[in-house]
mmCIF file of C-alpha atoms and ligand atoms in Angstrom:
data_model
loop_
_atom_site.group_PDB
_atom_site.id
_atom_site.type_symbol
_atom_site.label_atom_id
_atom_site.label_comp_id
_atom_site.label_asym_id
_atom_site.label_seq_id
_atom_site.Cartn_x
_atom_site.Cartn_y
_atom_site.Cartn_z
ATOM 1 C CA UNK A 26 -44.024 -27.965 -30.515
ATOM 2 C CA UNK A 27 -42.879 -30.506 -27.863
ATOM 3 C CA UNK A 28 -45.928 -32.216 -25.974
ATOM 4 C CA UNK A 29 -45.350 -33.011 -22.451
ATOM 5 C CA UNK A 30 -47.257 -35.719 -20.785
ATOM 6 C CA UNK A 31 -48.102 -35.424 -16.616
ATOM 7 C CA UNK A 32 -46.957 -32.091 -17.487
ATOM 8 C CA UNK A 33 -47.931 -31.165 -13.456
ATOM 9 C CA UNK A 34 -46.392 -33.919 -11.758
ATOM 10 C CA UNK A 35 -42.657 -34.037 -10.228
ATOM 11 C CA UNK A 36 -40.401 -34.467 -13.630
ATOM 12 C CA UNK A 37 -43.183 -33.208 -16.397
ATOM 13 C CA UNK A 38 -43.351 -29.468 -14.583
ATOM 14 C CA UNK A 39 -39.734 -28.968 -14.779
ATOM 15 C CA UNK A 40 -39.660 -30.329 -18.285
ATOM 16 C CA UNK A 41 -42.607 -28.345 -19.679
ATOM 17 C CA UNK A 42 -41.133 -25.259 -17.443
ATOM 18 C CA UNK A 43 -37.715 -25.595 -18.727
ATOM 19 C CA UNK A 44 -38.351 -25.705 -22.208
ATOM 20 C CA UNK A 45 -40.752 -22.676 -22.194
ATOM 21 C CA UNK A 46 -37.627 -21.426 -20.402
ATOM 22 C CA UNK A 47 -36.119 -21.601 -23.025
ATOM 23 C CA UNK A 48 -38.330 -20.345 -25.951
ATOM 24 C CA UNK A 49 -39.899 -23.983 -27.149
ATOM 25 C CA UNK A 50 -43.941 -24.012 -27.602
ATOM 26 C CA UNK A 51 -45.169 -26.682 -25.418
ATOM 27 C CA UNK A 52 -48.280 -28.581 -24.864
ATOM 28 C CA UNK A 53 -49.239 -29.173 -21.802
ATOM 29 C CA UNK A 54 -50.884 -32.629 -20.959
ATOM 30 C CA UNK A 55 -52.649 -33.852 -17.479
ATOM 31 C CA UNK A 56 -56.463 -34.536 -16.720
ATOM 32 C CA UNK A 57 -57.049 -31.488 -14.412
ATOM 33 C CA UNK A 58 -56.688 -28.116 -16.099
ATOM 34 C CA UNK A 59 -56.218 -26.100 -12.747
ATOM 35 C CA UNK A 60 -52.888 -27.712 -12.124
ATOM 36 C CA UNK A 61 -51.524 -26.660 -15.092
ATOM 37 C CA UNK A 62 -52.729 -22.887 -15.185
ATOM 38 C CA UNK A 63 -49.636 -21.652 -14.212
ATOM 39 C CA UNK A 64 -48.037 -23.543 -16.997
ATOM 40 C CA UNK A 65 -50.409 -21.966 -19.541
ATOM 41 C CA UNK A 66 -49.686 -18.681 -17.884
ATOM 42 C CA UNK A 67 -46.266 -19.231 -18.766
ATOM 43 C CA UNK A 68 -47.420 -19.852 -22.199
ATOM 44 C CA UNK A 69 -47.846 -23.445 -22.790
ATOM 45 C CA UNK A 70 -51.354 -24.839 -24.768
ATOM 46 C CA UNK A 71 -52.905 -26.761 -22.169
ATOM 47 C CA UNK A 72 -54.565 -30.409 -23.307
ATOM 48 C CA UNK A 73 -56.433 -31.676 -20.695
ATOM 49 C CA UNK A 74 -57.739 -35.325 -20.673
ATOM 50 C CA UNK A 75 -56.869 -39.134 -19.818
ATOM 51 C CA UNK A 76 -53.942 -40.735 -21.100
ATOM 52 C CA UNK A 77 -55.881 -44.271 -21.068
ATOM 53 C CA UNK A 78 -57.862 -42.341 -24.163
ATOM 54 C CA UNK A 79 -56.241 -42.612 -27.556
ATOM 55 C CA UNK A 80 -58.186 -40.126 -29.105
ATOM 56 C CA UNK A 81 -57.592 -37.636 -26.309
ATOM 57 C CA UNK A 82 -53.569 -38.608 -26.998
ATOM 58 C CA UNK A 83 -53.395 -38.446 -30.212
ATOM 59 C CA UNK A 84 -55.176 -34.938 -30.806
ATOM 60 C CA UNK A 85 -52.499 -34.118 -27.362
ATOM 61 C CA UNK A 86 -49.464 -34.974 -29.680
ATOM 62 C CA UNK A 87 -50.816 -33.990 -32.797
ATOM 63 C CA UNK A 88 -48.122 -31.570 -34.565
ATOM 64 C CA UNK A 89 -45.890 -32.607 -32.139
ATOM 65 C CA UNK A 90 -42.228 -32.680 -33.432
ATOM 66 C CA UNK A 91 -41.357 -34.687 -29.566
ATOM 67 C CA UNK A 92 -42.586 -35.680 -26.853
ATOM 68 C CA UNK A 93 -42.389 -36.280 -22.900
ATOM 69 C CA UNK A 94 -43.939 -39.525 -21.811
ATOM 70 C CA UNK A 95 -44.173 -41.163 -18.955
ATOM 71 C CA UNK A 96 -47.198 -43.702 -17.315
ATOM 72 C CA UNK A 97 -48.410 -42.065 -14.149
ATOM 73 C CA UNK A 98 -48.748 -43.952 -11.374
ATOM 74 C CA UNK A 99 -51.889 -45.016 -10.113
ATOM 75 C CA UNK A 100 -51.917 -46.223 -6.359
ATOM 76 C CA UNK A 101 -55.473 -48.021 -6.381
ATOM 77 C CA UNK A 102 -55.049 -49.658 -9.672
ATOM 78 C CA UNK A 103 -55.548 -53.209 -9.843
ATOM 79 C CA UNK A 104 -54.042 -55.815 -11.561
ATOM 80 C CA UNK A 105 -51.647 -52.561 -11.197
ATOM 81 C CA UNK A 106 -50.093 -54.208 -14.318
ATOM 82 C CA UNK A 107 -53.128 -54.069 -16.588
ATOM 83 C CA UNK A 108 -53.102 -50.350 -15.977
ATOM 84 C CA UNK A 109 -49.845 -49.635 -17.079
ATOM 85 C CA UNK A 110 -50.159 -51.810 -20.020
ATOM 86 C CA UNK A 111 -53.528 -49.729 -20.747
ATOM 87 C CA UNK A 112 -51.738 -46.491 -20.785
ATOM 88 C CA UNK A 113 -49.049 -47.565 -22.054
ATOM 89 C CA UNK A 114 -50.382 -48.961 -25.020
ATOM 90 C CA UNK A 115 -52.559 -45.785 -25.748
ATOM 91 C CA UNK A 116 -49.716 -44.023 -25.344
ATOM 92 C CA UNK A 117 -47.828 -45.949 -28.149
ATOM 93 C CA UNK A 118 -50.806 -46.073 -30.713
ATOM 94 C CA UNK A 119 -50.811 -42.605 -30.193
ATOM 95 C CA UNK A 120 -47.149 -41.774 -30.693
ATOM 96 C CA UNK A 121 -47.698 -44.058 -33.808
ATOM 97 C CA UNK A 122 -50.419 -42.461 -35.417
ATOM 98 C CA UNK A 123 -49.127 -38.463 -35.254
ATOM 99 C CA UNK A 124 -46.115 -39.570 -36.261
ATOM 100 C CA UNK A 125 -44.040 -37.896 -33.568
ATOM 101 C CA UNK A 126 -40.084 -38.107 -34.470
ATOM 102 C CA UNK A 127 -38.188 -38.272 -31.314
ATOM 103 C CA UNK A 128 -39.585 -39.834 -28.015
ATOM 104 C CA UNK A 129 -38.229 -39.320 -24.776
ATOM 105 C CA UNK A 130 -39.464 -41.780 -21.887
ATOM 106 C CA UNK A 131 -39.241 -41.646 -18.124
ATOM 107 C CA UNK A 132 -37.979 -45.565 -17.218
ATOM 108 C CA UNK A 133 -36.240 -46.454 -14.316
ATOM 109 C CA UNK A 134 -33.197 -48.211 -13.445
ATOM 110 C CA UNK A 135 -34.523 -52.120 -13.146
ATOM 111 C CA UNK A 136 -36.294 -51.752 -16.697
ATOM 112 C CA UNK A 137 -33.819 -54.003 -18.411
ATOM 113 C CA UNK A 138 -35.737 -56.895 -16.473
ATOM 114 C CA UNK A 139 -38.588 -58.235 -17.984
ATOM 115 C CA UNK A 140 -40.282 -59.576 -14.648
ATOM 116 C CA UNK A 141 -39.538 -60.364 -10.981
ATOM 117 C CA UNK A 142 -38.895 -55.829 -10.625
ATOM 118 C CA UNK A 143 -42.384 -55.149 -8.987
ATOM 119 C CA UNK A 144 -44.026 -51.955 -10.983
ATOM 120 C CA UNK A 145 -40.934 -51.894 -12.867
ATOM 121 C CA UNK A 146 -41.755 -54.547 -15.368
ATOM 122 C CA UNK A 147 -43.903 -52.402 -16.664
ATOM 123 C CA UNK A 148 -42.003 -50.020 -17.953
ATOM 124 C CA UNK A 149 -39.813 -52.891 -19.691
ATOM 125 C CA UNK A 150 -42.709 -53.461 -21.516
ATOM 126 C CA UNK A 151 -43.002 -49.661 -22.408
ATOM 127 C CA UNK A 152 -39.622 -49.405 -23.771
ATOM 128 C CA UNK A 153 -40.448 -52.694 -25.455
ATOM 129 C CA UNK A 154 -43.383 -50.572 -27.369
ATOM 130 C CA UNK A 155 -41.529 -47.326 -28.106
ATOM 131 C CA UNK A 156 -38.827 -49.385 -29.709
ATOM 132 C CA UNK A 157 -41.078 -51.313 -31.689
ATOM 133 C CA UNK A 158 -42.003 -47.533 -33.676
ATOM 134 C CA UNK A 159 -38.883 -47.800 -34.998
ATOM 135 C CA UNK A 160 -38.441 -43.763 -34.615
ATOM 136 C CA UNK A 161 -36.050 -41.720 -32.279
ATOM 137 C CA UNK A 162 -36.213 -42.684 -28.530
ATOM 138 C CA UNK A 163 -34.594 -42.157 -25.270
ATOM 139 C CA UNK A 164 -35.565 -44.157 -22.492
ATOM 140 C CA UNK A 165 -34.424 -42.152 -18.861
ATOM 141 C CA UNK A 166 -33.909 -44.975 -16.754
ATOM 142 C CA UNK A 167 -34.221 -42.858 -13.408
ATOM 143 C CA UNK A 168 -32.819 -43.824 -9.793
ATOM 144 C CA UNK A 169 -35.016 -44.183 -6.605
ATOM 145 C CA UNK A 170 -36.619 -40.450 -6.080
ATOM 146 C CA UNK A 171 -35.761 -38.828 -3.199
ATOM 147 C CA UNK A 172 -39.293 -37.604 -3.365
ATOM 148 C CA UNK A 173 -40.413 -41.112 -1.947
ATOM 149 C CA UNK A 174 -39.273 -40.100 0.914
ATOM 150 C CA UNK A 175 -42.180 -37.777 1.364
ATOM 151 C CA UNK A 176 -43.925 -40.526 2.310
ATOM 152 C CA UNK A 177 -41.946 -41.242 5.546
ATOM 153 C CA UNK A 178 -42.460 -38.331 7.017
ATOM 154 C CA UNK A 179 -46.312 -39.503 8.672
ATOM 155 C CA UNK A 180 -43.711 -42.506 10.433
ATOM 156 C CA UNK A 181 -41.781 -40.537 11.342
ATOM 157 C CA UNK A 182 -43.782 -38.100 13.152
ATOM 158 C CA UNK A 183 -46.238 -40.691 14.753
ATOM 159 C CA UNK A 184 -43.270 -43.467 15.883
ATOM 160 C CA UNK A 185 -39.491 -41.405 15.974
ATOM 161 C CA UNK A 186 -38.460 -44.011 13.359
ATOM 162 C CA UNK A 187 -37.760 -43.843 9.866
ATOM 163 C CA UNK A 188 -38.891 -47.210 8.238
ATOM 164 C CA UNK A 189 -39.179 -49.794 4.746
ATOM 165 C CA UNK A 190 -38.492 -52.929 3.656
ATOM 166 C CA UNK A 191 -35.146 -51.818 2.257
ATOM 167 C CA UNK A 192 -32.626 -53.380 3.411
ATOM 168 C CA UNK A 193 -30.049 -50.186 5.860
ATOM 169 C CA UNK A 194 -27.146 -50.991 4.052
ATOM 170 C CA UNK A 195 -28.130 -51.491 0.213
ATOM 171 C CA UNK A 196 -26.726 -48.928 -1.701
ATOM 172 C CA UNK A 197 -28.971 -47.178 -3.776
ATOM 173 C CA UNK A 198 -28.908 -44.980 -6.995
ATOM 174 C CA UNK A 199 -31.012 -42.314 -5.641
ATOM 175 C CA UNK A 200 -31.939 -38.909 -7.681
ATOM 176 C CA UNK A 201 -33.952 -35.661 -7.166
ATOM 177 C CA UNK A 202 -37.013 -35.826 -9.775
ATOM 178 C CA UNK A 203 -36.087 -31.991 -10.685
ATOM 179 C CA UNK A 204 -32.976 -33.535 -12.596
ATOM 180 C CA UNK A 205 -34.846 -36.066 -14.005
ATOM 181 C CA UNK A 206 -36.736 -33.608 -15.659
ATOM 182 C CA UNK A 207 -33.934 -31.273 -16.258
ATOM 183 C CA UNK A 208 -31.980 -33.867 -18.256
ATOM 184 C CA UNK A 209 -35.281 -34.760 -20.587
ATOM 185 C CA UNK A 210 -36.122 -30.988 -21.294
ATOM 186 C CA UNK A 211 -31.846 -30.847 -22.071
ATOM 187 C CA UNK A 212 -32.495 -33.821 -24.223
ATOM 188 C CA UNK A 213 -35.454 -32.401 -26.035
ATOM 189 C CA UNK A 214 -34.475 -29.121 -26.656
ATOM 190 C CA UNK A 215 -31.332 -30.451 -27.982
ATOM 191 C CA UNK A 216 -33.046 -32.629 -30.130
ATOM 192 C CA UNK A 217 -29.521 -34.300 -30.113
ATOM 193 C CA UNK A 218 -30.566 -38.077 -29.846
ATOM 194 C CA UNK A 219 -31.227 -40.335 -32.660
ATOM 195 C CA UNK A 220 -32.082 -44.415 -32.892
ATOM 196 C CA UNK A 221 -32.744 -45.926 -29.638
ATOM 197 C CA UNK A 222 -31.021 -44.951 -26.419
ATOM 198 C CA UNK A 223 -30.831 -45.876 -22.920
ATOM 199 C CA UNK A 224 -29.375 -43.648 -20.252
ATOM 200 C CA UNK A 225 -29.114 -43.950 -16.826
ATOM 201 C CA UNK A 226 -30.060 -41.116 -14.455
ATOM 202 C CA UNK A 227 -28.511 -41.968 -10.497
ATOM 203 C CA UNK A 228 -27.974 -38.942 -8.512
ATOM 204 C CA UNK A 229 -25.048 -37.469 -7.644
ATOM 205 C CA UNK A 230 -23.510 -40.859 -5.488
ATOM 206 C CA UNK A 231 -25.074 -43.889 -4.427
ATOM 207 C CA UNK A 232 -26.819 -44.029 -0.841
ATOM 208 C CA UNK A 233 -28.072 -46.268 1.798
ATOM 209 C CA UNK A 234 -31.520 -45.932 3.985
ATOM 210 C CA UNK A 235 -28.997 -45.580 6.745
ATOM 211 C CA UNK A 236 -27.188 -42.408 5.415
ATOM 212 C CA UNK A 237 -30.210 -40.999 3.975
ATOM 213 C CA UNK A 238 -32.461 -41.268 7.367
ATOM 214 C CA UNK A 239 -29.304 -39.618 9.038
ATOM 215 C CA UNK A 240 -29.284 -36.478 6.849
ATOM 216 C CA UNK A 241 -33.183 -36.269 7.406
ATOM 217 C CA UNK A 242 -32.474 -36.641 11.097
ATOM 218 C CA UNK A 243 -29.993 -33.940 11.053
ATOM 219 C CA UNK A 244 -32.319 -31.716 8.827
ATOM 220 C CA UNK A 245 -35.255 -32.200 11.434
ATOM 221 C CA UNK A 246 -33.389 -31.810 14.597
ATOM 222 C CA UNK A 247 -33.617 -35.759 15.313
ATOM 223 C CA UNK A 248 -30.317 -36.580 14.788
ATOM 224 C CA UNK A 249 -30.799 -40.142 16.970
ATOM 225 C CA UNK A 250 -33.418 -40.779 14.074
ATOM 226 C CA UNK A 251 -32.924 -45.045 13.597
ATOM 227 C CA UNK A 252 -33.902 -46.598 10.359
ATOM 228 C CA UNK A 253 -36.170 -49.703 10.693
ATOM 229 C CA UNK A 254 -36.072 -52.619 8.284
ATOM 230 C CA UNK A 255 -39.768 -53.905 8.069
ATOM 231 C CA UNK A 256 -41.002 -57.725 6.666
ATOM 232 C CA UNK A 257 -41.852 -57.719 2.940
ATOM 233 C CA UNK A 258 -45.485 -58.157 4.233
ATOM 234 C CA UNK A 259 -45.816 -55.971 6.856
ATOM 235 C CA UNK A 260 -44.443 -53.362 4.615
ATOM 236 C CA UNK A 261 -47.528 -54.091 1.766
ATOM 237 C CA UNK A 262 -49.669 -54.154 4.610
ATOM 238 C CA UNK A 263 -48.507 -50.712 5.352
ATOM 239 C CA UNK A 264 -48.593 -49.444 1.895
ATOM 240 C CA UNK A 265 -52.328 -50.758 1.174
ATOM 241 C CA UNK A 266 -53.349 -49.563 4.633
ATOM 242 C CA UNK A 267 -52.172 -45.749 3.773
ATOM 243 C CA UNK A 268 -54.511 -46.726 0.103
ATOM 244 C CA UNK A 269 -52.916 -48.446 -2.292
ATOM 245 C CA UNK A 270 -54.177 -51.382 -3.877
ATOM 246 C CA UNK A 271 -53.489 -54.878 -2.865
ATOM 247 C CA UNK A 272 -52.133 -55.390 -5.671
ATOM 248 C CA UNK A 273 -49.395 -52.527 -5.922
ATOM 249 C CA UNK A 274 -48.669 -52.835 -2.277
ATOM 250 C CA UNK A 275 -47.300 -56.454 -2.980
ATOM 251 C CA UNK A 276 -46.057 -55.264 -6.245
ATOM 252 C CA UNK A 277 -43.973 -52.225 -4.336
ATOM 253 C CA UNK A 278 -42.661 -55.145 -2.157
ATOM 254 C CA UNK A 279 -41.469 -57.207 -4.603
ATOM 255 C CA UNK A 280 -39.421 -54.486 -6.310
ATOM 256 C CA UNK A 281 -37.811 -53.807 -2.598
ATOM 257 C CA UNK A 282 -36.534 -56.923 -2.693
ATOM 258 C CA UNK A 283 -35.236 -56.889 -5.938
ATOM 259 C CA UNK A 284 -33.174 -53.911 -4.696
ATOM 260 C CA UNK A 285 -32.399 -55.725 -1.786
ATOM 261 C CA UNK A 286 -31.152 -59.195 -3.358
ATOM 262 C CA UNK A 287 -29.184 -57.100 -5.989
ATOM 263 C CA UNK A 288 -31.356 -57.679 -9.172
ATOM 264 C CA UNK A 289 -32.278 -54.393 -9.655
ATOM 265 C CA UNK A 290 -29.208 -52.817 -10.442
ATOM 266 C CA UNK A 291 -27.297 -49.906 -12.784
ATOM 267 C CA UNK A 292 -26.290 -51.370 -16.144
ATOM 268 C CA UNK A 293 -23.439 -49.193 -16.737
ATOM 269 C CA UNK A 294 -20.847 -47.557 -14.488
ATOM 270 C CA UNK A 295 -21.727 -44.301 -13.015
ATOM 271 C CA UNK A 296 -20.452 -41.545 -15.521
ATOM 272 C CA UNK A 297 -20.794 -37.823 -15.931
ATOM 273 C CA UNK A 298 -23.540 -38.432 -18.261
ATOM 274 C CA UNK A 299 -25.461 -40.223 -15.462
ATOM 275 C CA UNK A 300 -24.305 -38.389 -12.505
ATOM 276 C CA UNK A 301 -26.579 -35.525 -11.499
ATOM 277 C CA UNK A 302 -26.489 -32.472 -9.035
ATOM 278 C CA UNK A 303 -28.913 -32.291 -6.458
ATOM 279 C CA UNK A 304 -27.780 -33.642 -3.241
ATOM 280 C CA UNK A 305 -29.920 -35.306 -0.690
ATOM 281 C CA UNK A 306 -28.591 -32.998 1.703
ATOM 282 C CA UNK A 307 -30.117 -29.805 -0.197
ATOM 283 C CA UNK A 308 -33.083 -31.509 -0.917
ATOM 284 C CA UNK A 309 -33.742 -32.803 2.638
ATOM 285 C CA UNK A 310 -34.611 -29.125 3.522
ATOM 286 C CA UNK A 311 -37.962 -29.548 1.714
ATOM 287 C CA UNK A 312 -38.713 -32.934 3.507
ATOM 288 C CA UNK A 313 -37.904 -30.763 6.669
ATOM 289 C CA UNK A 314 -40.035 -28.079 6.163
ATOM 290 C CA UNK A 315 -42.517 -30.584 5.320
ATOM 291 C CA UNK A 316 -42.266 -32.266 8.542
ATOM 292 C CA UNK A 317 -42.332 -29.005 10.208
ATOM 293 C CA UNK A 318 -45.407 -27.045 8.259
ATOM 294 C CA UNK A 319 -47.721 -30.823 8.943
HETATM 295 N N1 NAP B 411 -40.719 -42.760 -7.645
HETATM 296 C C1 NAP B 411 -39.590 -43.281 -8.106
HETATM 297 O O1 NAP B 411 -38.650 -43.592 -7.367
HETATM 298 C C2 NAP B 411 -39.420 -43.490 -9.602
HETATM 299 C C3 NAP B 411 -38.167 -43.872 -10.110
HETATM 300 C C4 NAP B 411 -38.033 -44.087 -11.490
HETATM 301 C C5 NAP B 411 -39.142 -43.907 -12.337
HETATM 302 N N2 NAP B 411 -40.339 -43.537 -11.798
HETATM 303 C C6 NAP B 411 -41.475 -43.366 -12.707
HETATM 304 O O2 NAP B 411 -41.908 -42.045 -12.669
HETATM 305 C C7 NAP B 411 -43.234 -41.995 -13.223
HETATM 306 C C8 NAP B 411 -44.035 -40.916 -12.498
HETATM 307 O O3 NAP B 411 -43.469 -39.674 -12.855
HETATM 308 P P1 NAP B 411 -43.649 -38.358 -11.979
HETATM 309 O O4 NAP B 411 -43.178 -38.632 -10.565
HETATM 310 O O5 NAP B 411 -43.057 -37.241 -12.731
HETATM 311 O O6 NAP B 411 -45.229 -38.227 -11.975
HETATM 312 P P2 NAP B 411 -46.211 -37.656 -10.821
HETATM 313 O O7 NAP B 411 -45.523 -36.581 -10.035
HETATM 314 O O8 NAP B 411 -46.817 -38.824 -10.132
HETATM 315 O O9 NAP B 411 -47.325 -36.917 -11.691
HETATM 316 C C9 NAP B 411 -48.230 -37.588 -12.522
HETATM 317 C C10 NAP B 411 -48.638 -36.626 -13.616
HETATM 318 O O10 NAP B 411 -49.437 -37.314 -14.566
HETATM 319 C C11 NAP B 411 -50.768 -36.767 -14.572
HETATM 320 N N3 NAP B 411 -51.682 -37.904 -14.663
HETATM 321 C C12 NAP B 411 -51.981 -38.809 -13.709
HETATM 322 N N4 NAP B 411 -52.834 -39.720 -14.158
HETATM 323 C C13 NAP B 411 -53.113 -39.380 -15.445
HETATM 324 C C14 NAP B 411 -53.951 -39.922 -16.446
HETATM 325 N N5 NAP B 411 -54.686 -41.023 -16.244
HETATM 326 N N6 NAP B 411 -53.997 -39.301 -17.642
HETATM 327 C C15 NAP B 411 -53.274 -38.183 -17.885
HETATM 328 N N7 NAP B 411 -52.453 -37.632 -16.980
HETATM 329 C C16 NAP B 411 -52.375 -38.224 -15.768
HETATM 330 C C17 NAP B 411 -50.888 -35.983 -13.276
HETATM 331 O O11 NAP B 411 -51.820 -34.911 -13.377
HETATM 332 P P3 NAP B 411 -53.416 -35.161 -13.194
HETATM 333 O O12 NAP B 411 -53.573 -35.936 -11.921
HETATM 334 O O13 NAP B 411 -54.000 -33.797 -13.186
HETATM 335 O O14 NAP B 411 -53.826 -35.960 -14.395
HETATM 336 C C18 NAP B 411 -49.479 -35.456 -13.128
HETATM 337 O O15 NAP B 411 -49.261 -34.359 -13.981
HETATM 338 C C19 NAP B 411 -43.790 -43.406 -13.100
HETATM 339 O O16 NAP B 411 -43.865 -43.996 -14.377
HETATM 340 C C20 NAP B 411 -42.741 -44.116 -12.270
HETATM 341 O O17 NAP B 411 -42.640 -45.475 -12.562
HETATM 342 C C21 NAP B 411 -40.502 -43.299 -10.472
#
């Protein structure tokens, strides 16, 4: 059995639907049990809880052979940090304690920086733990989703403009969360990685805001859509007045400009092995009809 953490979010879905796919038993772990019927209609054991809880964890990956993890973002945490370190600690103790042989881990590109990455440190830290087990582990250090781009949209539709604190012309590793999950359930199901490893996920070429707010433009019928470049602090002003906390809105920031000042970078060339299919141009037709159902 393979347990699957945030099993209905963006990468743990298509990792807990892939592998039932193809023929694994899967447990299914999130807090509410209603987003993950139609996993458990597809067959997966459903364990519904909070991954802050290590008793909840550990019965989730008891008789586990692998797992999925991953610490789920949450926007009104704060010290954001803490959090992470919370679940990511349970998360560990409880990987430790059931004994679970091969551990796969959603990272992101930036995680071989301890500090100065935003939200990103945090998952340092988490690869930092998962090593420490000493067991089998792959850490997926994923490019910027093209799913954040969801959150645009509202800008979009109330000013014309597409907008961020990243800089127009950075080029960016950016990746469709579907292949994210695609290239853990591959991993797992293979069961084909052994020590600890660290590979890259980037999308299938590297893009700018500039490039990417033209394909949305194109895919909404704006094709004139501009791409604005905001102030670090205007942009966290933004972010905690759509809800975040304080803390993650400056925390977001930060990580922007690590992109921006080239600290947050790949750590290996771009390869087959990192190099995945979905285009932005295919998947900008679900940020269009987006756009179009709000
Ligand atoms: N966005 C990016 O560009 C990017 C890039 C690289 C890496 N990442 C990393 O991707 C991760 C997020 O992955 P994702 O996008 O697949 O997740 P997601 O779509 O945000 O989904 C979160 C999942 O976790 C569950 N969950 C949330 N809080 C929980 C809790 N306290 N206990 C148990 N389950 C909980 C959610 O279900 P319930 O709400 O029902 O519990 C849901 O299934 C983060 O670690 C982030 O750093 C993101």
């Amino acid at each position: 059995m393979i347990a699957v953490m945030g099993a209905s979010g963006n990468t743990g879905r298509v990792v807990a639907e892939t592998l039932l796919a193809r023929g694994e038993k899967v447990r299914a772990i999130a807090r509410h049990v209603d987003r993950l019927a139609p996993l458990a209609r597809a067959g997966a054991e459903v364990a519904a809880g909070d991954a802050g809880d290590v008793s909840f964890l550990t019965r989730a990956f008891t008789g586990a052979e692998a797992a999925y993890t991953l610490i789920p973002p949450d926007l009104k945490a704060s010290p954001f940090r803490a959090y992470q370190d919370r679940l990511g600690e349970a998360t560990a103790r409880a990987l430790r304690d059931t004994r679970v042989r091969r551990v796969v881990l959603l990272s992101s590109v930036g995680a071989d920086l301890p500090s100065g990455t935003g939200p990103i440190a945090g998952l340092h830290a988490q690869e930092a733990r998962l090593r420490e087990l000493g067991g089998d582990a792959l850490f997926l250090r994923a490019g910027y989703f093209f799913e954040n781009l969801f959150s645009s949209l509202p800008l979009v539709r109330s000013q014309g403009i597409n907008g961020g604190a990243l800089a127009p012309d950075v080029k960016l590793a950016m990746i469709a969360s579907r292949d994210v999950g695609a290239a853990a359930a591959a991993a797992l199901a293979g069961r084909d990685f052994s020590g600890v490893t660290v590979r890259e996920l980037l999308g299938p070429r590297d893009l700018t805001m500039a490039e990417v707010t033209r394909v949305l433009g194109k895919a909404i019928g704006k094709p004139d859509l501009a791409y604005v470049q905001f102030p670090y602090e205007a942009f966290a002003a933004a972010l905690a007045q759509a809800g975040l906390s304080k803390d993650l809105a400056g925390q977001y920031a930060e990580m922007v400009r690590g992109f921006n000042e080239g600290r947050i970078r790949t750590v290996a060339p771009r390869s087959p092995a990192s190099t995945t299919p979905t285009t932005f141009e295919s998947f900008a037709e679900a940020l269009a009809a987006a756009y179009r159902a709000a």
